[in-house]
C-alpha positions as a printed NumPy array, in Angstrom:
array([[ 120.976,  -62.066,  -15.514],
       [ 117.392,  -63.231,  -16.95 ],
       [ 114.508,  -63.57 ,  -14.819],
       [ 113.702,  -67.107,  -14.927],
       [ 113.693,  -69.158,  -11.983],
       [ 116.701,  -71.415,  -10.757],
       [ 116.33 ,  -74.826,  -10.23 ],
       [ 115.986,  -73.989,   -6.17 ],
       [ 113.349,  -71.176,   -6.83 ],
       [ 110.697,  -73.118,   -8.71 ],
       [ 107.943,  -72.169,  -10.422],
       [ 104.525,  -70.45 ,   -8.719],
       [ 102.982,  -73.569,  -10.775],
       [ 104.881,  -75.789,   -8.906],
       [ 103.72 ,  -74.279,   -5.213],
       [ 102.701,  -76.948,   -2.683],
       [  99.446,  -75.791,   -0.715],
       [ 100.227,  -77.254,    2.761],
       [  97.939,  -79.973,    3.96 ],
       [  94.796,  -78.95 ,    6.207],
       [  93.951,  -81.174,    8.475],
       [  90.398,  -82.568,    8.463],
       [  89.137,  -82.207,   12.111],
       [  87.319,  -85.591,   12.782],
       [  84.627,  -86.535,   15.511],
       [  83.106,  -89.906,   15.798],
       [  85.368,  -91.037,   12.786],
       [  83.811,  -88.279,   10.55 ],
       [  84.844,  -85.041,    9.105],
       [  83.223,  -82.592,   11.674],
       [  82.641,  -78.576,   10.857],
       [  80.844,  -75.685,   12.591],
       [  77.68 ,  -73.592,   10.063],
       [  75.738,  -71.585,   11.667],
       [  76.507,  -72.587,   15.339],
       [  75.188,  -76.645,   14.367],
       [  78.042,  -79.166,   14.758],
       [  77.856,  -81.236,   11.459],
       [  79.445,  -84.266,   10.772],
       [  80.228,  -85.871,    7.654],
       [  80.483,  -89.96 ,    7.365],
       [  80.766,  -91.552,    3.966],
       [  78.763,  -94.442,    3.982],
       [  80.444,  -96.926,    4.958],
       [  81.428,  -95.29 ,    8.232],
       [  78.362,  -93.952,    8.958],
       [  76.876,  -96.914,   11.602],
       [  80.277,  -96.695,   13.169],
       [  79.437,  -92.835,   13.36 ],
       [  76.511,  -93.12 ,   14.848],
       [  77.413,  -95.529,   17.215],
       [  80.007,  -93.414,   18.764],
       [  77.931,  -91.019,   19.184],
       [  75.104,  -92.417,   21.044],
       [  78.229,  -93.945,   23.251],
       [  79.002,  -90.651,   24.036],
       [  75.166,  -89.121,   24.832],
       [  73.618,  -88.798,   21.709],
       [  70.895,  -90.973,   23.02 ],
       [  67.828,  -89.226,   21.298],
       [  67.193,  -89.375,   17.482],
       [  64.982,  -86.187,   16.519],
       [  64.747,  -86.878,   12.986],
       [  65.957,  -88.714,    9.58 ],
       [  65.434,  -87.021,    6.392],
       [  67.118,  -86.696,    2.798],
       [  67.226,  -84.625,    0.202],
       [  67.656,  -84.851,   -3.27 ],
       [  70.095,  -82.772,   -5.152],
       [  69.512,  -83.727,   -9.214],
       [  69.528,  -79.757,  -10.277],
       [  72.534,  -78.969,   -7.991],
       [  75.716,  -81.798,   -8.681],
       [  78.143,  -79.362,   -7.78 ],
       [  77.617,  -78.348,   -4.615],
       [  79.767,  -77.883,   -2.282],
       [  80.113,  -80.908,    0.94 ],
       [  81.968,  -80.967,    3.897],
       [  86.125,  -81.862,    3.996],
       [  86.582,  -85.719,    2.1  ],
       [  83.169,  -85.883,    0.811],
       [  82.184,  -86.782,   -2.333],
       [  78.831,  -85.265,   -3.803],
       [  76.349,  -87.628,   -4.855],
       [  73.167,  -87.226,   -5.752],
       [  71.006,  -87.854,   -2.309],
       [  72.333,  -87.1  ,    0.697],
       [  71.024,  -88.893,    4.219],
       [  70.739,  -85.908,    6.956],
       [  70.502,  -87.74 ,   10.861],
       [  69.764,  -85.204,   13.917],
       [  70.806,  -86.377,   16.953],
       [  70.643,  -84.646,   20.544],
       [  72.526,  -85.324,   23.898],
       [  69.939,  -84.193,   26.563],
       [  72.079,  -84.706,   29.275],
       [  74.557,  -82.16 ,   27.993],
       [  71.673,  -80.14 ,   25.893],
       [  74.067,  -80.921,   22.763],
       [  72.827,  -81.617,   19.019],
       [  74.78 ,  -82.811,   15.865],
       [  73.609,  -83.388,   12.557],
       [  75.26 ,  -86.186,   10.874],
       [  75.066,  -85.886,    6.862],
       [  75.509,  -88.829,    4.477],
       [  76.007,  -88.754,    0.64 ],
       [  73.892,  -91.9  ,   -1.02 ],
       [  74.963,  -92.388,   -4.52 ],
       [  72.307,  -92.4  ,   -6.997],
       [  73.121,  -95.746,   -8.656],
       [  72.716,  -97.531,   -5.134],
       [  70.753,  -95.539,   -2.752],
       [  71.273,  -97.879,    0.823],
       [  72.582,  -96.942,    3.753],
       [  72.458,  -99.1  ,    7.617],
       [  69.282,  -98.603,    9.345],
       [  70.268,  -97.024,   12.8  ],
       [  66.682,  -98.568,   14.368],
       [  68.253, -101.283,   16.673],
       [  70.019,  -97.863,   18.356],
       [  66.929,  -96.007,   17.865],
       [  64.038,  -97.925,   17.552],
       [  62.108,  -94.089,   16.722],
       [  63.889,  -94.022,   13.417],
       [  61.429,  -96.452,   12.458],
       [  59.389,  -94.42 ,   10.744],
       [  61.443,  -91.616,    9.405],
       [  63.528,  -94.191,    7.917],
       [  60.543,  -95.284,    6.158],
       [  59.758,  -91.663,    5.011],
       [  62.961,  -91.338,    3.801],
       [  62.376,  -94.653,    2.081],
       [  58.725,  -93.989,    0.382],
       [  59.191,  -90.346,   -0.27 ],
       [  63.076,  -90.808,   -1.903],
       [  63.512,  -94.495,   -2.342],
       [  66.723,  -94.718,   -0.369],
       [  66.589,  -98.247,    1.77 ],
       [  68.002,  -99.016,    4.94 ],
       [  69.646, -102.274,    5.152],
       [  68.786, -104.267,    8.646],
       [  65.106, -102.318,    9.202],
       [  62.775, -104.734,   10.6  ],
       [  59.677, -103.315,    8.428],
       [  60.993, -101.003,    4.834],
       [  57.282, -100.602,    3.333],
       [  55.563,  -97.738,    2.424],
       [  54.331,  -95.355,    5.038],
       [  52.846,  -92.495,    3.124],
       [  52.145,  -93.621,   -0.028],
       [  49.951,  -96.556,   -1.244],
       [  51.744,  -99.633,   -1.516],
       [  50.835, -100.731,   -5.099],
       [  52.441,  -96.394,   -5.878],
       [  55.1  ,  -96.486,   -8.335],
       [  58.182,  -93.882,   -7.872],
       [  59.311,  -91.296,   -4.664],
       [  57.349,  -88.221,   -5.101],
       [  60.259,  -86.315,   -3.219],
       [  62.803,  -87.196,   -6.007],
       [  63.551,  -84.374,   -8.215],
       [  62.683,  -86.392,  -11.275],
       [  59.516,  -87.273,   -9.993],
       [  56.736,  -86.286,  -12.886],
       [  54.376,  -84.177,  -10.951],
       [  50.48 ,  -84.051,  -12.006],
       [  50.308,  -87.488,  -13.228],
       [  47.498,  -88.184,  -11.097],
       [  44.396,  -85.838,  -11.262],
       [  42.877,  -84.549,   -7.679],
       [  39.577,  -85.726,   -6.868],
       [  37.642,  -83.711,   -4.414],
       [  34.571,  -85.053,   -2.849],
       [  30.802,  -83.24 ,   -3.764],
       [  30.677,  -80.638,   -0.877],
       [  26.791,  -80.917,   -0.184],
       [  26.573,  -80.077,    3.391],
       [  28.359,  -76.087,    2.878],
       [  26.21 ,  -73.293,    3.357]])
């Protein structure tokens, strides 16, 4: 008798993990950290997303932010995801039900757009331009994607990881009036 498998046995090589199946909310892959619902939308989805959501009480934006991760590719994102180099983070909150999710959206590096969610809620308006100045991730369909922070003639996102830092010296005014 040897010890190799039979044709009915198999291999441990040839072990099928059983499929998991991806919990979805809104159309997006939703998980639990920390006691925050998160959701993750790929881009394309993500106005569909969001539009559920508000559909279903989300009615209040809090905030719009990104982040930029250049030094950390590898990361881990949530089920289906693909990580890319920025990634879109949306907070929105239910008041009626005193419910918040967080709604998080990887932006490729090579095009860094993504829907504006202002004609839902019009006070995205400005973190969408945030996001836009400090990161230099658009939003197609905003009525007004200029600068908010930075001078308009500025060159680059200072929030970007690959931003050079110290290229412009700090000027401090004379302080005659300290005693």
């Amino acid at each position: 008798m040897t010890d190799e498998p039979t044709e009915d046995e198999g291999t441990d090589d040839e072990a099928v993990e059983p499929e998991v199946e991806i919990e979805t909310r809104y159309g997006a892959a939703v998980v639990t950290d920390r006691g925050a619902t998160v959701l993750f939308a790929d881009r394309d989805g993500y106005l569909d997303t969001v539009t559920q959501a508000r559909e279903d009480g989300f009615v209040m934006c809090a905030d719009v932010t990104a982040v930029d991760y250049l030094t950390h590719p590898d990361r881990t994102v949530g089920p289906g995801a693909t990580a890319e180099r920025f990634e879109l983070v949306v907070n929105l909150f239910d008041p009626a039900r005193r419910r918040r999710i967080r709604i998080r959206v990887q932006v490729p590096e090579d095009d860094p757009t993504v829907p504006s969610i202002y004609s839902m809620f019009p006070g995205a308006d400005a973190p969408e331009r945030e996001v836009f100045d400090m990161f230099g991730i658009t939003f197609d369909g905003h009525p007004d994607p200029t600068r908010i922070l930075m001078p308009d003639d500025w060159i680059g996102h200072p929030l970007r990881k690959d931003f050079a830092q110290g290229r412009i010296p700090v000027q401090f005014k004379s302080a005659t009036n300290v005693r």
